[in-house]
CSV table of C-alpha atoms in Angstrom, one decimal:
chain,number,residue,atom,x,y,z
A,1,MET,CA,151.4,76.0,17.1
A,2,ASP,CA,153.7,73.9,19.2
A,3,GLU,CA,151.1,73.4,21.9
A,4,LEU,CA,148.5,72.2,19.3
A,5,ASP,CA,151.0,69.7,17.9
A,6,LYS,CA,151.8,68.5,21.4
A,7,LEU,CA,148.1,68.0,22.1
A,8,LYS,CA,147.6,66.1,18.8
A,9,ASN,CA,150.6,63.8,19.6
A,10,SER,CA,149.3,63.3,23.1
A,11,TRP,CA,145.9,62.4,21.8
A,12,LYS,CA,147.3,59.9,19.2
A,13,LYS,CA,149.2,58.2,22.0
A,14,GLU,CA,146.1,58.0,24.2
A,15,GLU,CA,144.0,56.5,21.5
A,16,ASN,CA,145.7,53.1,22.0
A,17,VAL,CA,145.0,53.3,25.8
A,18,TYR,CA,141.2,53.1,25.4
A,19,PRO,CA,139.8,49.6,24.8
A,20,LYS,CA,138.1,48.9,21.5
A,21,PHE,CA,134.7,47.2,21.7
A,22,SER,CA,133.1,45.1,18.9
A,23,GLU,CA,129.4,45.1,18.2
A,24,LEU,CA,129.1,41.8,20.0
A,25,ASP,CA,130.7,43.3,23.1
A,26,ILE,CA,128.4,46.2,23.0
A,27,TYR,CA,125.4,43.9,22.5
A,28,ALA,CA,126.5,41.8,25.5
A,29,MET,CA,126.7,44.9,27.7
A,30,LEU,CA,123.3,46.2,26.6
A,31,HIS,CA,121.8,42.7,27.1
A,32,LYS,CA,123.2,42.6,30.6
A,33,LYS,CA,122.0,46.2,31.4
A,34,SER,CA,118.5,45.5,30.1
A,35,SER,CA,118.3,42.3,32.1
A,36,SER,CA,119.4,44.2,35.2
A,37,GLU,CA,116.8,46.9,34.6
A,38,VAL,CA,114.0,44.4,34.3
A,39,LYS,CA,115.2,42.5,37.4
A,40,TRP,CA,114.9,45.8,39.3
A,41,ILE,CA,111.4,46.3,38.0
A,42,LEU,CA,110.5,42.8,39.2
A,43,ILE,CA,112.1,43.4,42.6
A,44,ILE,CA,110.4,46.8,43.1
A,45,SER,CA,107.0,45.3,42.2
A,46,LEU,CA,107.5,42.4,44.7
A,47,ILE,CA,108.4,44.9,47.4
A,48,GLU,CA,105.4,47.0,46.5
A,49,PHE,CA,103.2,43.9,46.6
A,50,ALA,CA,104.5,43.1,50.1
A,51,LEU,CA,103.9,46.6,51.2
A,52,TRP,CA,100.3,46.7,49.9
A,53,GLY,CA,99.7,43.3,51.6
A,54,SER,CA,101.1,44.6,54.9
A,55,PHE,CA,99.0,47.8,54.6
A,56,SER,CA,95.9,45.7,53.8
A,57,LEU,CA,96.5,43.5,56.9
A,58,LEU,CA,97.1,46.5,59.2
A,59,THR,CA,94.0,48.5,58.2
A,60,THR,CA,90.6,47.3,59.3
A,61,LEU,CA,87.2,48.6,58.3
A,62,SER,CA,85.6,49.9,61.5
A,63,GLY,CA,81.9,50.6,61.5
A,64,ALA,CA,81.2,49.7,57.9
A,65,ASP,CA,78.2,47.7,57.1
A,66,TYR,CA,78.4,44.2,55.5
A,67,SER,CA,77.8,45.3,51.9
A,68,GLN,CA,80.7,47.8,52.2
A,69,ALA,CA,83.0,45.2,53.7
A,70,LEU,CA,82.1,42.7,51.0
A,71,PHE,CA,82.6,45.3,48.3
A,72,LEU,CA,86.0,46.1,49.7
A,73,ASP,CA,87.0,42.5,50.0
A,74,VAL,CA,86.1,41.8,46.4
A,75,ILE,CA,88.0,44.9,45.2
A,76,ASP,CA,90.9,43.9,47.4
A,77,TYR,CA,91.1,40.3,46.0
A,78,LEU,CA,90.7,41.5,42.4
A,79,HIS,CA,93.5,44.0,43.0
A,80,TYR,CA,95.8,41.3,44.3
A,81,VAL,CA,95.0,39.1,41.3
A,82,VAL,CA,95.9,41.9,39.0
A,83,LEU,CA,99.1,42.6,40.9
A,84,VAL,CA,100.1,38.9,40.7
A,85,VAL,CA,99.4,38.9,36.9
A,86,PHE,CA,101.7,42.0,36.5
A,87,ILE,CA,104.4,40.4,38.7
A,88,VAL,CA,104.2,37.1,36.7
A,89,ALA,CA,104.5,39.2,33.5
A,90,PHE,CA,107.5,41.0,34.9
A,91,TYR,CA,109.1,37.6,35.8
A,92,PHE,CA,108.5,36.1,32.4
A,93,ASN,CA,109.9,39.1,30.7
A,94,PHE,CA,112.9,39.1,32.9
A,95,ARG,CA,113.5,35.4,32.0
A,96,LYS,CA,113.1,36.3,28.3
A,97,ILE,CA,115.5,39.2,28.4
A,98,SER,CA,118.0,37.2,30.5
A,99,SER,CA,118.3,34.5,27.9
A,100,GLN,CA,120.5,34.9,24.9
A,101,GLN,CA,118.6,36.1,21.9
A,102,PRO,CA,119.1,38.0,18.6
A,103,VAL,CA,119.2,41.8,18.7
A,104,LYS,CA,115.7,42.1,17.1
A,105,LYS,CA,114.1,39.8,19.7
A,106,LEU,CA,115.8,41.7,22.6
A,107,MET,CA,114.4,44.9,21.2
A,108,GLN,CA,110.9,43.4,21.0
A,109,ASN,CA,111.1,42.2,24.6
A,110,ILE,CA,112.3,45.7,25.7
A,111,ILE,CA,109.2,47.3,24.0
A,112,ARG,CA,107.0,44.7,25.7
A,113,VAL,CA,108.4,45.4,29.1
A,114,ARG,CA,108.0,49.1,28.6
A,115,ARG,CA,104.3,48.6,27.7
A,116,ILE,CA,103.6,46.4,30.7
A,117,VAL,CA,105.3,48.8,33.1
A,118,LYS,CA,103.4,51.7,31.7
A,119,ALA,CA,100.1,49.8,32.1
A,120,TYR,CA,101.1,48.8,35.6
A,121,VAL,CA,101.8,52.4,36.6
A,122,PHE,CA,98.5,53.6,35.2
A,123,TYR,CA,96.7,50.7,36.9
A,124,MET,CA,98.3,51.5,40.3
A,125,ILE,CA,97.6,55.2,40.1
A,126,GLY,CA,94.0,54.4,39.1
A,127,MET,CA,93.5,52.0,41.9
A,128,ILE,CA,94.9,54.4,44.5
A,129,THR,CA,92.6,57.1,43.2
A,130,PHE,CA,89.6,54.7,43.3
A,131,GLY,CA,90.5,53.7,46.9
A,132,LEU,CA,90.8,57.3,48.1
A,133,ILE,CA,87.4,58.2,46.5
A,134,CYS,CA,85.8,55.1,48.0
A,135,GLY,CA,87.3,56.0,51.4
A,136,VAL,CA,85.6,59.4,51.3
A,137,ILE,CA,82.3,58.0,50.2
A,138,MET,CA,82.4,55.4,52.9
A,139,TYR,CA,83.3,57.9,55.5
A,140,ASP,CA,80.2,59.9,54.5
A,141,ASP,CA,78.0,56.8,54.6
A,142,ASN,CA,79.3,55.8,58.1
A,143,ASN,CA,78.8,59.3,59.6
A,144,PRO,CA,75.4,60.4,58.3
A,145,GLN,CA,74.7,62.5,61.4
A,146,GLU,CA,77.6,64.8,60.7
A,147,SER,CA,77.8,67.5,58.1
A,148,ASN,CA,80.4,66.1,55.7
A,149,THR,CA,80.7,69.1,53.4
A,150,PRO,CA,84.2,69.9,54.9
A,151,VAL,CA,85.2,66.3,54.2
A,152,TYR,CA,84.3,66.7,50.5
A,153,ILE,CA,86.0,70.0,50.2
A,154,VAL,CA,89.2,68.6,51.8
A,155,ALA,CA,88.9,65.5,49.6
A,156,PHE,CA,88.4,67.6,46.5
A,157,VAL,CA,91.8,69.3,47.2
A,158,PHE,CA,93.6,66.5,48.9
A,159,ILE,CA,92.9,63.6,46.5
A,160,PRO,CA,94.2,65.3,43.4
A,161,LEU,CA,97.3,66.4,45.2
A,162,LEU,CA,97.9,63.0,46.7
A,163,VAL,CA,97.4,61.3,43.3
A,164,LEU,CA,99.8,63.8,41.7
A,165,LEU,CA,102.4,63.0,44.4
A,166,ILE,CA,101.9,59.3,43.9
A,167,ALA,CA,102.2,59.7,40.1
A,168,VAL,CA,105.5,61.6,40.5
A,169,VAL,CA,106.8,58.8,42.8
A,170,TYR,CA,105.8,56.1,40.3
A,171,ASN,CA,107.1,57.9,37.3
A,172,SER,CA,110.4,58.7,39.0
A,173,LEU,CA,110.9,55.2,40.2
A,174,TYR,CA,109.7,53.2,37.2
A,175,GLY,CA,110.4,56.1,34.8
A,176,ARG,CA,114.1,56.0,35.6
A,177,LEU,CA,114.3,52.3,34.8
A,178,LEU,CA,112.2,52.8,31.6
A,179,LYS,CA,114.6,55.6,30.5
A,180,LYS,CA,117.5,53.2,30.9
A,181,LEU,CA,115.7,50.5,28.9
A,182,ASN,CA,114.8,53.1,26.2
A,183,SER,CA,118.5,54.1,25.9
A,184,ASN,CA,119.4,50.4,25.6
A,185,TYR,CA,116.8,50.0,22.9
A,186,ILE,CA,118.2,53.0,21.0
A,187,GLU,CA,121.7,51.6,21.2
A,188,LEU,CA,120.5,48.2,20.0
A,189,LYS,CA,118.7,49.8,17.1
A,190,LYS,CA,122.0,51.4,16.1
A,191,ILE,CA,123.6,48.0,16.1
A,192,LYS,CA,120.8,46.4,14.2
A,193,ASP,CA,120.8,49.1,11.5
A,194,GLN,CA,124.5,48.9,10.8
């Protein structure tokens, strides 16, 4: 029993060592963390935009006819317009979350960011899948003299695996940030409900 009493006394002494935080302090920390997560989402999307732009500049369409080149150019420009729209949305949401606001408004902004990021991830995975399928079809069109059955068999196996890998990368990268935002949201909800 003496050991238990010593432990209790020790615990009581240590209670005063740990700092006490008010709801306002917790809100400020959650606000700062949320702002940081959205900033990282914005930074990653800007890096990704630069990488896609570099990739687009480095790749050239060799041997494609004019209609294919025009089709790819239109798709490419539309893709960059959509990326810019997402980046602008990330930026404005970062600005909103960075500014001081009531708990309820911060929670609404976190939900909005989560929706936009999920839409962005689905869009990017869809565009990559579309690009891979177009690449196989164009390869087939540009090489009519060859038997392209092996190309379609490889594509049938390769494209889903590559898309799955890309989905895992996107979900691990953006999913980690969204999980942190979600935990901030849950903590803010606790503050709001008290």
